[in-house]
Every structure is written in structure tokens, then in C-alpha cells.
Coordinates of C-alpha atoms in Angstrom, one line a residue:
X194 CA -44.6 -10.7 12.3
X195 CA -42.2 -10.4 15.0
X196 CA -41.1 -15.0 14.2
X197 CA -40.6 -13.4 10.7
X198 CA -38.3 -11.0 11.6
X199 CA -36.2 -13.4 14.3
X200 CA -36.1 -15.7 11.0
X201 CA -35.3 -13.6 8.8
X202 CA -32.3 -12.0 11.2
X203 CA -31.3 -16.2 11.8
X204 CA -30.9 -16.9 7.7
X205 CA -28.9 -13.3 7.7
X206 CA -26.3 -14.6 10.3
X207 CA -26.3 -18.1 9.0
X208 CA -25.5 -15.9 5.5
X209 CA -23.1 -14.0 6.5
X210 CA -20.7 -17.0 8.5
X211 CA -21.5 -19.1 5.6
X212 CA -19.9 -16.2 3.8
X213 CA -17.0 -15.7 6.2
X214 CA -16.3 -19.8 6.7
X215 CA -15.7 -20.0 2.6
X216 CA -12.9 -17.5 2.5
X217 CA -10.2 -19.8 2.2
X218 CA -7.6 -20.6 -0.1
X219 CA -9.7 -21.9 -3.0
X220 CA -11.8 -18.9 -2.4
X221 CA -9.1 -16.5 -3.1
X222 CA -7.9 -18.0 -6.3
X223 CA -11.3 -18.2 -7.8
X224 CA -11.0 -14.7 -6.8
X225 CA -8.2 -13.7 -8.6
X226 CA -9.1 -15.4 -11.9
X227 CA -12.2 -14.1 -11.8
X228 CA -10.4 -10.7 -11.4
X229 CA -8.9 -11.9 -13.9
X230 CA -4.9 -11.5 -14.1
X231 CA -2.5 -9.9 -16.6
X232 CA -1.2 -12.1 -18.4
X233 CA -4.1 -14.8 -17.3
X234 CA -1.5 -17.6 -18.4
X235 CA 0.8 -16.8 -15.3
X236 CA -1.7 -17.2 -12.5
X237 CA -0.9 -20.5 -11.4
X238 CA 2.6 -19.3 -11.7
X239 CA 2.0 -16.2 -9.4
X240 CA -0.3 -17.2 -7.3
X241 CA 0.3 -20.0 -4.6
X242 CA -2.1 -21.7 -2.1
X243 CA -1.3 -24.4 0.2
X244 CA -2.6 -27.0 -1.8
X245 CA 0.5 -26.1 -4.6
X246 CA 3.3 -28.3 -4.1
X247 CA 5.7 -24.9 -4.3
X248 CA 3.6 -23.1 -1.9
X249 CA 5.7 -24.3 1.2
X250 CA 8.6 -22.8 -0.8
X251 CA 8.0 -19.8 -1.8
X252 CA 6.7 -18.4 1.7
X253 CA 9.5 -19.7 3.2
X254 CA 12.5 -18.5 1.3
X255 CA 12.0 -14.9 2.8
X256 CA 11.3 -16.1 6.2
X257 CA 15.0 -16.1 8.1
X258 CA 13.1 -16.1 12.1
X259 CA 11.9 -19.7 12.7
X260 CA 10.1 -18.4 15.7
X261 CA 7.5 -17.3 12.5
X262 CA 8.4 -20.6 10.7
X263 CA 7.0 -23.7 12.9
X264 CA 4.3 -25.6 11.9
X265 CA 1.5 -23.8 14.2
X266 CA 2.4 -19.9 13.0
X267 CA -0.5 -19.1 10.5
X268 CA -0.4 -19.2 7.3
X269 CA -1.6 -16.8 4.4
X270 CA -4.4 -18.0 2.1
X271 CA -1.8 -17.6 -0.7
X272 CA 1.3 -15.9 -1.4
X273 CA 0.6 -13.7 -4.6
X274 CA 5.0 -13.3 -6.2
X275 CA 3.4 -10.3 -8.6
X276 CA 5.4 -9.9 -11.6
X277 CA 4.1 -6.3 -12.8
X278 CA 2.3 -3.4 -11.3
X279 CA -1.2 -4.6 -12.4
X280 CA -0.7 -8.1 -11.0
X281 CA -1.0 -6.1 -7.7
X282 CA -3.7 -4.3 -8.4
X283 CA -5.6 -7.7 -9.4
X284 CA -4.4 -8.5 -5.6
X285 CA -5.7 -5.8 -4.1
X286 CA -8.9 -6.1 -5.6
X287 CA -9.7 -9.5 -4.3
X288 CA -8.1 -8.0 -0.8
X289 CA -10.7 -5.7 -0.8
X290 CA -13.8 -8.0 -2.2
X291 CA -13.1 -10.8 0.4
X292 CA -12.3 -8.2 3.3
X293 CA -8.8 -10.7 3.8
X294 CA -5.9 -8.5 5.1
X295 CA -3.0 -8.4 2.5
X296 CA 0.8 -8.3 4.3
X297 CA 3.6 -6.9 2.1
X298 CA 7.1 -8.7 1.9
X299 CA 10.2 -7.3 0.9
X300 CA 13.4 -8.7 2.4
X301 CA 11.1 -10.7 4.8
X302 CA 13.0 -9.1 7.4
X303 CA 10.6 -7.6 10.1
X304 CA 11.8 -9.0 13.5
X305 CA 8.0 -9.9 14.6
X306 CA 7.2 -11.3 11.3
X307 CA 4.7 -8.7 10.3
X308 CA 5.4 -9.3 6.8
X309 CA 4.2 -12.8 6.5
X310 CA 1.7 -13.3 9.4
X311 CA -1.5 -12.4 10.8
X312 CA -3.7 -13.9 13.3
X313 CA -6.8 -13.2 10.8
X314 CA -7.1 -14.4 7.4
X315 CA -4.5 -12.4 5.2
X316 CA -2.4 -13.0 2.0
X317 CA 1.3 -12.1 1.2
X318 CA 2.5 -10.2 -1.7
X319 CA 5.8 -11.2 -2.3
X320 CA 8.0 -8.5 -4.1
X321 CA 10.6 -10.9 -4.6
X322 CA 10.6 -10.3 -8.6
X323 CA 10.5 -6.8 -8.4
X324 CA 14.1 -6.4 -8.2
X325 CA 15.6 -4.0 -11.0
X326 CA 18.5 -2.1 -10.0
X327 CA 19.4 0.9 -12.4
X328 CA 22.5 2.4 -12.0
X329 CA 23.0 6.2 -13.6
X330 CA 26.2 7.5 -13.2
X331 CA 25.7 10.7 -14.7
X332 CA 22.8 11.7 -12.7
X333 CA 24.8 10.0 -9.8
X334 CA 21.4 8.4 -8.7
X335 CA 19.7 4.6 -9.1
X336 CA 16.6 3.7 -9.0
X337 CA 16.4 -0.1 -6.9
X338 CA 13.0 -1.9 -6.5
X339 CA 11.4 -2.8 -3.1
X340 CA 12.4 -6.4 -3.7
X341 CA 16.1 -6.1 -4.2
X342 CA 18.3 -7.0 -1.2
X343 CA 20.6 -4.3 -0.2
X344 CA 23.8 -6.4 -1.1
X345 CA 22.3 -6.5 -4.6
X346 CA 22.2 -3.0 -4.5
X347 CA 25.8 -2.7 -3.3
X348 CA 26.9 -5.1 -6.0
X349 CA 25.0 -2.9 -8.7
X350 CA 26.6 -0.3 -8.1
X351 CA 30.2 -1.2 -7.1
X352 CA 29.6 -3.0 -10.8
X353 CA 30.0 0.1 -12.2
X354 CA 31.9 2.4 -9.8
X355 CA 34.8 2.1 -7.3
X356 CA 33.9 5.4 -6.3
X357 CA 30.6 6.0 -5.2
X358 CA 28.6 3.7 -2.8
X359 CA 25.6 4.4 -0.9
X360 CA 24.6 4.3 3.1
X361 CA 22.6 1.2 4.3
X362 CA 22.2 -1.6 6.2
X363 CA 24.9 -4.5 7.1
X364 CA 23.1 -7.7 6.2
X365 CA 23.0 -8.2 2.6
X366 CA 19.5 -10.2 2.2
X367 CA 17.8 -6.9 3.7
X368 CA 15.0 -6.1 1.6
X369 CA 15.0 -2.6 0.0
X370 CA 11.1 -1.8 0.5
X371 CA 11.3 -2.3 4.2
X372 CA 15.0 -1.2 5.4
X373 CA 14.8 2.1 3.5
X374 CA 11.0 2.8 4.9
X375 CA 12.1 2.0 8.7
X376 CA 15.3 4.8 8.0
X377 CA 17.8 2.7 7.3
X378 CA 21.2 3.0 9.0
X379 CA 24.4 1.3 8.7
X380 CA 28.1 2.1 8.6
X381 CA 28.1 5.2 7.0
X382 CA 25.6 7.0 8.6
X383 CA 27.8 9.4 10.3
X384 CA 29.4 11.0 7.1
X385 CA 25.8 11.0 4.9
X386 CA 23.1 9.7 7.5
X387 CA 20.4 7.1 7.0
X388 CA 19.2 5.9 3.8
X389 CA 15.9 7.7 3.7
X390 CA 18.1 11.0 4.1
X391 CA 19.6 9.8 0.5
X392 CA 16.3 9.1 -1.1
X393 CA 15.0 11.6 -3.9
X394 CA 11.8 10.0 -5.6
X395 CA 9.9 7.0 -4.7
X396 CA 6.7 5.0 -6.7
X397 CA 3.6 3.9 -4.4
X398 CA 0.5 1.7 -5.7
X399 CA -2.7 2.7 -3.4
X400 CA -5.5 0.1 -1.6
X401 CA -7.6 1.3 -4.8
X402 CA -4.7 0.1 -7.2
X403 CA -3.9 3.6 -8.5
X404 CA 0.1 3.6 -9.2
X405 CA 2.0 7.2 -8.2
X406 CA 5.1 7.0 -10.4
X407 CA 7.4 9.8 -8.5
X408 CA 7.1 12.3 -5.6
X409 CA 4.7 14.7 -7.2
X410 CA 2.4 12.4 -8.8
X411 CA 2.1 11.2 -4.9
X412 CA 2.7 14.3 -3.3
X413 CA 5.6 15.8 -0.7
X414 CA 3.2 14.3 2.1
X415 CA 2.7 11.0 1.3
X416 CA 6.6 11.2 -0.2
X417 CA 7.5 12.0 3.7
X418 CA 5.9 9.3 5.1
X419 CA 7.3 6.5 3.6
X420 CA 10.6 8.1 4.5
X421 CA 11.0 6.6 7.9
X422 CA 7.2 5.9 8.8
X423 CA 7.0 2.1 7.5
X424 CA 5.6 2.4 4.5
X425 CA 3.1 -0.7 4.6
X426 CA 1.0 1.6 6.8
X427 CA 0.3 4.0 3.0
X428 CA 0.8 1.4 0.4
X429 CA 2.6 -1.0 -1.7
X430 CA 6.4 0.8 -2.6
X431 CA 7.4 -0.2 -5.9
X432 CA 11.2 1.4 -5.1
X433 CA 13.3 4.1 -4.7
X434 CA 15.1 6.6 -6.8
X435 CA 18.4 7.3 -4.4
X436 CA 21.6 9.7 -4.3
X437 CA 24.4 7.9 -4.1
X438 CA 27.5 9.2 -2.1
X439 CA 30.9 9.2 -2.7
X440 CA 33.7 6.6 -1.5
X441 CA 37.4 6.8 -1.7
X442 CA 38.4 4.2 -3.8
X443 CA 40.0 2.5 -0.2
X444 CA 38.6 2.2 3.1
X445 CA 40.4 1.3 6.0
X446 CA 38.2 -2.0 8.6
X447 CA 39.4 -3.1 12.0
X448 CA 38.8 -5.3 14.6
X449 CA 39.9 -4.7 18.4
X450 CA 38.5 -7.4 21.2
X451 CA 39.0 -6.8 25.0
X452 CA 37.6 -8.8 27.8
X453 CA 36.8 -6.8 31.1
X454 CA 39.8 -8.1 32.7
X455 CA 42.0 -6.7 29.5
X456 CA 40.7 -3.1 30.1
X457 CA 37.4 -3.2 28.6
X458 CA 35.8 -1.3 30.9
X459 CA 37.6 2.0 30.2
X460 CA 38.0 1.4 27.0
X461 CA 34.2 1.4 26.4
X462 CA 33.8 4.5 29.1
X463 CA 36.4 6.3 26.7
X464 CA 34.3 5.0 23.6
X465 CA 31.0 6.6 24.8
X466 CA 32.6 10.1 24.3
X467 CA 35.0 9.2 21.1
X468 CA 32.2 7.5 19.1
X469 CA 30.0 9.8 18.6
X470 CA 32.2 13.0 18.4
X471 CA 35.3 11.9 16.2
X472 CA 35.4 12.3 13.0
X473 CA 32.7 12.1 10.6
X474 CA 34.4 9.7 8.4
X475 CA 35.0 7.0 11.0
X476 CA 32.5 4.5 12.0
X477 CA 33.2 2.5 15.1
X478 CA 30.6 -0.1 16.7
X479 CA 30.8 -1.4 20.2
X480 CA 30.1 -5.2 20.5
X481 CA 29.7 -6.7 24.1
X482 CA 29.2 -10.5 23.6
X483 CA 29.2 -12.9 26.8
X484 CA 32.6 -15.8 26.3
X485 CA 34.4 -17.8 28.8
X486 CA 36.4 -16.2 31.5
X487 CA 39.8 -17.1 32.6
X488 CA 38.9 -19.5 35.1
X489 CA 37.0 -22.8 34.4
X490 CA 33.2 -21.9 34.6
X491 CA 34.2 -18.4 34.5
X492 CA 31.6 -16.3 32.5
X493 CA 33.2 -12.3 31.5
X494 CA 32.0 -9.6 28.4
X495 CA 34.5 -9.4 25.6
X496 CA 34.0 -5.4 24.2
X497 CA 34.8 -5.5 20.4
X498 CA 35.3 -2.0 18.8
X499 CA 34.4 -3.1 15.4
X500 CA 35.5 0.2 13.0
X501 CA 35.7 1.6 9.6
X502 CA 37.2 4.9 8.3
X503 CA 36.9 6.3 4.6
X504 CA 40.4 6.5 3.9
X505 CA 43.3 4.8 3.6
X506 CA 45.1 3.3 7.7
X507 CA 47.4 6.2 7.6
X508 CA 45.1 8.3 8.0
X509 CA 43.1 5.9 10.3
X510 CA 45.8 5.7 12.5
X511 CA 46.0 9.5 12.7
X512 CA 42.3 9.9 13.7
X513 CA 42.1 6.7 16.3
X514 CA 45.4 7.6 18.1
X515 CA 44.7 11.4 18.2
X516 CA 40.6 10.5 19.4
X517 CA 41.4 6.7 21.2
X518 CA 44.8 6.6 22.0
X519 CA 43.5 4.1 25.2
X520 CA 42.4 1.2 22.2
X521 CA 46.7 1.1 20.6
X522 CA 45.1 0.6 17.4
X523 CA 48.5 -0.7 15.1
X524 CA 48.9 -0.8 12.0
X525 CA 48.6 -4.5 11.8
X526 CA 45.4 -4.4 13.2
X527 CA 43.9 -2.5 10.0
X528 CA 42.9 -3.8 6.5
X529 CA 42.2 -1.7 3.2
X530 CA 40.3 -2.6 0.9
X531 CA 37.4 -1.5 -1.5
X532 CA 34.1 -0.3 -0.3
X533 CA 32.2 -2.9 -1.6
X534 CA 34.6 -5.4 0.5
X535 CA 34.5 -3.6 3.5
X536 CA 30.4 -4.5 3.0
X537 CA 31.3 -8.4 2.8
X538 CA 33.6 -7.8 5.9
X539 CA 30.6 -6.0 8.2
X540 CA 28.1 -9.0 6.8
X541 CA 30.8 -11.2 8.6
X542 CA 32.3 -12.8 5.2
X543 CA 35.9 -13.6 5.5
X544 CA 38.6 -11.3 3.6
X545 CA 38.7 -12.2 0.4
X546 CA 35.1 -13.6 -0.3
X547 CA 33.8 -12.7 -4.1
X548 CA 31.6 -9.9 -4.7
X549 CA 28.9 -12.2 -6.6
X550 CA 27.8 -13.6 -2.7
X551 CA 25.7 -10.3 -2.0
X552 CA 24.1 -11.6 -5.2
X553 CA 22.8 -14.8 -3.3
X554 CA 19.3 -13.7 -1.9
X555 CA 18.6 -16.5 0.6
X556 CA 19.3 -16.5 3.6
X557 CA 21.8 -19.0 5.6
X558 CA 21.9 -20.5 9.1
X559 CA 18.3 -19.1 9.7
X560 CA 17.5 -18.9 13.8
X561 CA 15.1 -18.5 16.0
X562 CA 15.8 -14.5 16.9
X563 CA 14.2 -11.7 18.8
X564 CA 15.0 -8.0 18.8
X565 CA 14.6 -5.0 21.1
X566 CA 16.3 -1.5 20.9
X567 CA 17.4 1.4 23.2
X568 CA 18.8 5.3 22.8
X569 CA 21.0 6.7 25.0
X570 CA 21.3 10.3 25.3
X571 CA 24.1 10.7 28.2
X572 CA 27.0 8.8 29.0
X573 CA 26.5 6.0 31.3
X574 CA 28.3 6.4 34.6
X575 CA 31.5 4.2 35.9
X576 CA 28.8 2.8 38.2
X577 CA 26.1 1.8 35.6
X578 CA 28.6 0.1 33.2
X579 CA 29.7 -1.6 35.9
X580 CA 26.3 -3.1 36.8
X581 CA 25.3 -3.7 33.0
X582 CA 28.2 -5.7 32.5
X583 CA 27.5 -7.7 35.6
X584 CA 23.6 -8.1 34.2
X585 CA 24.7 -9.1 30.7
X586 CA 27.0 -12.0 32.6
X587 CA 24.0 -12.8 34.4
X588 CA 21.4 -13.0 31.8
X589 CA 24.2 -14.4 29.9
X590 CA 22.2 -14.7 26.3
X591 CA 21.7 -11.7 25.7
X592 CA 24.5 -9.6 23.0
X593 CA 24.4 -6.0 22.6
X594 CA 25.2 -3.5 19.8
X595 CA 26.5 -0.2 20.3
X596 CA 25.8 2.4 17.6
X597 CA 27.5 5.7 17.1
X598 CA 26.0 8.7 15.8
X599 CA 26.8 12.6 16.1
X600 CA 28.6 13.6 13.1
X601 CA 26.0 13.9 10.0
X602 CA 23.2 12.4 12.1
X603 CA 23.1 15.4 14.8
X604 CA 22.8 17.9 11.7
X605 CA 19.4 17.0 10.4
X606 CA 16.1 18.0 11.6
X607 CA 14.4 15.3 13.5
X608 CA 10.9 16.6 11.3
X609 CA 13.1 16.4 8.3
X610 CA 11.6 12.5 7.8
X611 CA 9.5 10.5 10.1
X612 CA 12.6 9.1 12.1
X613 CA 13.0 11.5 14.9
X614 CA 16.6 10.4 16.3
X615 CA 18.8 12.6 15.4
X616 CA 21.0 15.4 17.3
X617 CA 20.9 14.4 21.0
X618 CA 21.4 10.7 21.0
X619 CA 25.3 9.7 21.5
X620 CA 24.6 6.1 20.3
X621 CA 21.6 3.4 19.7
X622 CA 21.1 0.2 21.7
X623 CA 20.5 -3.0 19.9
X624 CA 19.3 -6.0 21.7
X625 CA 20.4 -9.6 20.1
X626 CA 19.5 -12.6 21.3
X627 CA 19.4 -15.5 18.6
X628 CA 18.9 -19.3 19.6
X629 CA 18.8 -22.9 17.5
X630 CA 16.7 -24.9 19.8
X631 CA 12.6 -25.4 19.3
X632 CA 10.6 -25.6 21.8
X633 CA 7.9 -23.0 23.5
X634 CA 9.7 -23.7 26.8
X635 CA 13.1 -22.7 25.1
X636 CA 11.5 -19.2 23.2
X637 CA 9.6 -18.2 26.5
X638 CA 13.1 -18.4 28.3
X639 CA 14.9 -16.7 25.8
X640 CA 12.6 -13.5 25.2
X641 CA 12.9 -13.1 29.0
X642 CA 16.6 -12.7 29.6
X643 CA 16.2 -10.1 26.6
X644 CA 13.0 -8.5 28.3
X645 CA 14.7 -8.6 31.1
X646 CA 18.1 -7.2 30.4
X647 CA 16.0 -4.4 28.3
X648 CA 14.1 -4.0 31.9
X649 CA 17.6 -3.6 33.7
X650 CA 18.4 -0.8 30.9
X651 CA 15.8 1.6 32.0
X652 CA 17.4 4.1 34.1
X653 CA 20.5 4.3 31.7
X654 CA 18.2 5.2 28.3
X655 CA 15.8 7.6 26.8
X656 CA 12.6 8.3 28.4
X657 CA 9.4 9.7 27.7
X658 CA 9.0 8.6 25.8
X659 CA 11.3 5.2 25.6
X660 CA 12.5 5.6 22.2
X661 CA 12.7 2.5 19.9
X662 CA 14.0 2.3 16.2
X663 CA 11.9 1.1 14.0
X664 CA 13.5 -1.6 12.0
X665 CA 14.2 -3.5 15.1
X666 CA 10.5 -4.1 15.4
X667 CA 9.5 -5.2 19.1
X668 CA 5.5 -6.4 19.4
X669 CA 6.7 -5.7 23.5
X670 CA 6.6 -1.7 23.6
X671 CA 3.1 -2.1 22.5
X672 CA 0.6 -3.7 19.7
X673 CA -2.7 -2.4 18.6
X674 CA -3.7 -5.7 17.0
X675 CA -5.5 -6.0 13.7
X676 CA -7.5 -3.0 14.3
X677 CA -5.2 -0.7 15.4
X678 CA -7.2 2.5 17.1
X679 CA -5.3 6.0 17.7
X680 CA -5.2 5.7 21.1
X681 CA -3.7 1.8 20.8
X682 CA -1.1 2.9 18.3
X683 CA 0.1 6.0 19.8
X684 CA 1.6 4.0 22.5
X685 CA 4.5 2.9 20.2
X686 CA 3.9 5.3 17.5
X687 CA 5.6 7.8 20.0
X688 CA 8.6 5.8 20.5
X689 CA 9.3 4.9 17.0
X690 CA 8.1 8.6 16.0
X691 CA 7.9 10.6 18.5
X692 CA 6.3 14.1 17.5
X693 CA 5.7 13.0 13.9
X694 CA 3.8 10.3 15.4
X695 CA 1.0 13.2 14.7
X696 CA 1.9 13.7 11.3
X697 CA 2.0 10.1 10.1
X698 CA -1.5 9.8 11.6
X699 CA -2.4 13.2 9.7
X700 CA -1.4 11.8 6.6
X701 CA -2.5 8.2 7.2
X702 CA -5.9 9.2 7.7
X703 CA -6.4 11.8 4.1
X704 CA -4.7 8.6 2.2
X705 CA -5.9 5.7 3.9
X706 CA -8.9 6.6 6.0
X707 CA -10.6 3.2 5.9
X708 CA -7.4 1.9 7.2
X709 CA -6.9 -0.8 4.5
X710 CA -3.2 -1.0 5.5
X711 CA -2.5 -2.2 8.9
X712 CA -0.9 -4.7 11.2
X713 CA -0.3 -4.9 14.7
X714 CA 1.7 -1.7 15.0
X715 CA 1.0 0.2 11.7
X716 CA -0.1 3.6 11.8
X717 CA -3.8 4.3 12.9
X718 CA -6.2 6.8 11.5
X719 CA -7.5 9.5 13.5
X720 CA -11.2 8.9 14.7

């Protein structure tokens, strides 16, 4: 009796790695037909494996980080490029009949290439055809599906108004589902906050396939959530129904560069306290970038006040000499010019480029990049400028961003959404450091000079927690794998989140208690 059981407990395991070892690629699509997708003609035309000559193709067009592009990062078992909301469904079905983790890709975006990989077998759906863009003037509102790009957005709506715009990110190929569900911020964030704060209804397709078509078909918790919270953790977004703001028909860009030994330094000392205090309707970003020095070999920190003001330069001039007298801002230094072209001139386009490019969805001179992120809550002393600008010399790769906020930012609640950051933080940190060269050797050196210039930061940023923004995602302030426990995920969860950390995981676990969605730093379910 006791041989029959041991054999009987031998076949079961040989059974079940039989069953694990066949759930490959081939597996999947018999999976899917045998689902059985609507139409059943386009399944060779939706679904791709590895064995499709396109497959290559269509997983890479949304991939701009090669450090998730080389030939050993893993693959999916197909990417699934769903064309309607039952398509996904189908998807989801086979996710959940094979037990193969399904990753969703918008803009393709996600700094640690969460949206396209997985160290155990997963699939991609690719919301690259859901990209519908409806504009309603009357209602003053659009409704733009998770996989339109941002600048397709802009151009949507600049295609029918000069005067109303609406407050997101700077890079064009951004994908809607995941920029707006990490907050979203970009140049107008001061005057009408993030874009979450501009969102009024939203769709959402379950792990079960079940489609919630607006905010009370889904519920004011669920519509909080994916508000700020990173919505892959609840669902699939379909898109979002969004308020959009109004623009003076001209807006006023500028660019001012000074190296430390043209008066940087107390320009960007003056800039800590004018950023995030002036008004409202002027944006100004802080760019320290590493460039030759004076002397041959000579390494310094050029400071570029990169700004915008919602108005015409008179009245630019008015504001920066009355708030920044120190930068000498002149009239020559300032442009006016639409809205919409002050987005091309932010993307880094020169003046004058066409509209139609924010149409173009692929993304150029792709690099290897990584990504890390910092808030600081109290001006940095003369002292600890003066030793970050030495470290950024010394690290040398590293760039930095500085971010304003105060004006509308500092009104809102920081429960209002999941994105806590709101009134107490003078300006965001963000960490750049992008490099052209392959090679593991070359990658481990570059993520440590921006570890360690992060490292250096400590005693100049937030703490306890160490905040972090979302949308700059950064596997280093702590991963909870593929089976992400409470415990695991409240280690960053508290520094994207902080105290509605608790609520996401509140909400997460009545929606999602089997935790069907997850990644390496999704939101857990309380056990």
C-alpha cells in the first residue's frame, strides 16, 4: 500500500512538470483559439509568438530602454495587440487557465521594464490599437484610450482648440494608461496639478473579463486607485475621460544656461525659493548637466533654468524680474508661441518643427537608461549645494532634474488620489543617467554612479520614509518579486504612497484578492 502511494505521488509530479514544461508559446495560442477569439479570422493577426516573423517587431516598437532589449532579457510567450474589449477578455482567460502572468503595455514606458518582462512565464497585452482620442468641446472634456501617446493627445486637441490644452507629461511617446495612473506631471502642474487631478471617469476590464464602463459602474474606490496607484495592480484601463484646462492662445518658453563659474551657484540657491513660490502660471525647471570646464580636462555643472509662463513675455518679464531679478531674463531670451508648440519645444524639437511629429508613435535614438527620484522638502544649504555639485562632477554621468511645485500642487489633499506629494515639497528630484554602449560591465558601472550620487543625496531629501515618484520607477527602493507579500511591498509602497499605501492595499485586496495583477512592485493584498 504504502509503494502505491509513493507511485502514485511520483506520476502526480511527473504530471504536473509535464504540465508546467508544455506552457510555451504554442501552448498559449492553442489556448487562445480554443478560447476562441472575436472575430476568430484576426488571431494570427493579434496574437504573436516568437515563431511569427513580426513577433520581434511588434514587442519591440514600445520598448525605448535597451537595458530590457538585449538578446538575454526574457521574453513573453506572445504579445496579444487586442483590438476590442473582448479580445482581452479571450486573453485573460487563457492568463488564468495556464496560470502564465499577463503584463500590460501602454507607452512601454516603465523605467524597469515592468510592462514587457518577467522572470516567469508571462504574456504582453499590447494596447497599442486602442488609441481613440475624442475631443468634446462643449463638455470641455475628451475621452483618450490607454494606448494613445500623450503627444497624440496634445495634437487632438490643439486640432480643434488654441485655447484649451491639458496638463501632462513632456515626452510625446508616453503612453496614456501608464503616465496618467503613476499621477502624471509635467509643465503645467503648478496652475492645474497632475493629470490624475484632471481626470473625471475612467473604464477598467477585471482578471474575470468583466468591463466597468465609468466611475460608478466601478465604484469611487476602485476609481481612486487607478488615480495615482498604478493601475496594472486593479486591471486593464481602457482610458480616461479628462477635464481639459484652459491656455492663452500664447505662451511665453525660455532658456537660461550658467556654468558654476558664471554664477550658477546663486542663481540655483535663489531658484530653490523662487520656483516653488512665484506665480502659479510660471513653470521653471532646473537642469544641472556635467560639460567641459574652462580649462583643458576641466570638468564644471552648467545650471539651465528651463521656463514657461502662460502669457504672453511682457508679462513674463514682469513676473521673472520682480521673482528672479539675479537670472537678467531679456527679452531676447523669450519666445511666444502656441501651447501646442511650446510642447514640441519641452520634447526638445527645434522651433518651428510641425505639429503632425507628436503624431509619430515610435520612439527615436532609443538608450540604454536608468532612473531614480528624490523630494526635497527644505532648501538645501550654501554648504550642501556646494558638495552636490562637486559629487555630480565626480560621478560625472549622472544629470539631474529639478521640479517645481507649490502653487496648485500645495492646495490638494495628499488623500485626494493615491499620489501623496503634495503641499510640503518645494521641488522633485529626478535622476538621469542614459548611456549607448552594451556591455554588462558598462550597465553595472553606470547604475552605480546613479546609486551612488542618489546615496550622496540622502541627508539633503525626504525621509521616512524616502519618498519616490512613481513613474520614475526604481526596482532599487525595493521589489517584492513575482509574489509580492504585504510586508515585501510596503517597503516601497510607502515611498511611492505613503499613508495611502494602506488604502491601495485595502482596495487591492476586495477587487483583486487572488492577486492576479502583480509585478515586482505592484500592490499586495493584505494576508
Amino acid at each position: 500500500m504504502e509503494n502505491m502511494l509513493v507511485l502514485c505521488l511520483l506520476l502526480l509530479s511527473v504530471s504536473v512538470a509535464t504540465s508546467q514544461s508544455v506552457i510555451d508559446s504554442a501552448t498559449f495560442l492553442r489556448c487562445i483559439v480554443r478560447q476562441g477569439l472575436n472575430p476568430p479570422d484576426q488571431t494570427s493577426e493579434v496574437t504573436y509568438i516568437p515563431t511569427n516573423s513580426s513577433f520581434t517587431t511588434v514587442l519591440r516598437r514600445r520598448i525605448p530602454n535597451l537595458r530590457f532589449d538585449k538578446p538575454t532579457s526574457p521574453k513573453p510567450l506572445a504579445v496579444v495587440t487586442v483590438k476590442n474589449w473582448s479580445q482581452i477578455g479571450t486573453a485573460l482567460a487563457c492568463s488564468r487557465e495556464l496560470s502564465v502572468q499577463v503584463r500590460i503595455r501602454s507607452g512601454g514606458h516603465d523605467f524597469e521594464g515592468l510592462s514587457y518582462t518577467s522572470t516567469v512565464p508571462f504574456f504582453v497585452i499590447d494596447m497599442f490599437n486602442f488609441r481613440s482620442i475624442d475631443v468634446n468641446l462643449t463638455e470641455g472634456t475628451a475621452w483618450v484610450d490607454s494606448g494613445a501617446t500623450i503627444g497624440e493627445l496634445y495634437y487632438r486637441i490643439a486640432e480643434k482648440t488654441n485655447v484649451f490644452g491639458f496638463p501632462a507629461g513632456l515626452t510625446p511617446t508616453l503612453g496614456v494608461g501608464g503616465h496618467f495612473s503613476g499621477g502624471g506631471y509635467g509643465t503645467m502642474m503648478r496652475k492645474y496639478g497632475l493629470s490624475v487631478d484632471n481626470v473625471v471617469g475612467s473604464g477598467i476590464i477585471d482578471s474575470n473579463g468583466n468591463i466597468y464602463t465609468d466611475r460608478v459602474s466601478m465604484g469611487e474606490d476602485l476609481f481612486w486607485a487607478i488615480r495615482g496607484g498604478g493601475a496594472a495592480s486593479f486591471g486593464i484601463v481602457l482610458g480616461y475621460r479628462i477635464r481639459l484646462v484652459p491656455v492663452p492662445e500664447r505662451v511665453t518658453v525660455f532658456t537660461v544656461g550658467k556654468t558654476v563659474g558664471e554664477g550658477a551657484f546663486d542663481l540655483i540657491m535663489k531658484w530653490q525659493s523662487f520656483a516653488p513660490s512665484t506665480d502659479r502660471n510660471m513653470f521653471v525647471k532646473l537642469s544641472l548637466t556635467i560639460v567641459n570646464g574652462t580649462k583643458p580636462g576641466e570638468k564644471t555643472v552648467l545650471a539651465s533654468f528651463i521656463g514657461m509662463y502662460l502669457g504672453g513675455s511682457s508679462k513674463t518679464l514682469n513676473v521673472m524680474n520682480r521673482d528672479f531679478p539675479e537670472l537678467k531674463l531679456k527679452r531676447i531670451d523669450c519666445t511666444e508661441m502656441r501651447w501646442i508648440d511650446s510642447v514640441l519645444f519641452w520634447a526638445g524639437y527645434p522651433i518651428g518643427t510641425p505639429t503632425s511629429v507628436l503624431l509619430d508613435t515610435t520612439v527615436a535614438n532609443k538608450l540604454f537608461m536608468k532612473r531614480k527620484s528624490d523630494y526635497v522638502k527644505q532648501p538645501i544649504s550654501r554648504t550642501g549645494l556646494d558638495l552636490i555639485l562637486k559629487k555630480l562632477v565626480q560621478v560625472e554621468k549622472v544629470e539631474m532634474n529639478w521640479n517645481p511645485y507649490g502653487g496648485r500642487m500645495g492646495e490638494i489633499t495628499s488623500s485626494r488620489t493615491p499620489f501623496p506629494h503634495r503641499a510640503g515639497n518645494l521641488f522633485n528630484i529626478e535622476y538621469l543617467i542614459d548611456w549607448s554602449e552594451a556591455g554588462d560591465a558598462v550597465e553595472k558601472d553606470y547604475l552605480s554612479r546613479a546609486r551612488e550620487m542618489h546615496g550622496f543625496m540622502t541627508p539633503y531629501v525626504s525621509s521616512n520614509p524616502r519618498e519616490a515618484y512613481l513613474n520614475y520607477r526604481d526596482l532599487d527602493i525595493g521589489s517584492g518579486g513575482n509574489s509580492t507579500t504585504y510586508e515585501g511591498g510596503k517597503v516601497y509602497g510607502a515611498k511611492y504612497f505613503k499613508d495611502n499605501f494602506e488604502r491601495l492595499v485595502n482596495i487591492k485586496s476586495i477587487y483583486d484578492e487572488i492577486n492576479f495583477w502583480r509585478n515586482e512592485q505592484s500592490i499586495p493584498v493584505r494576508k
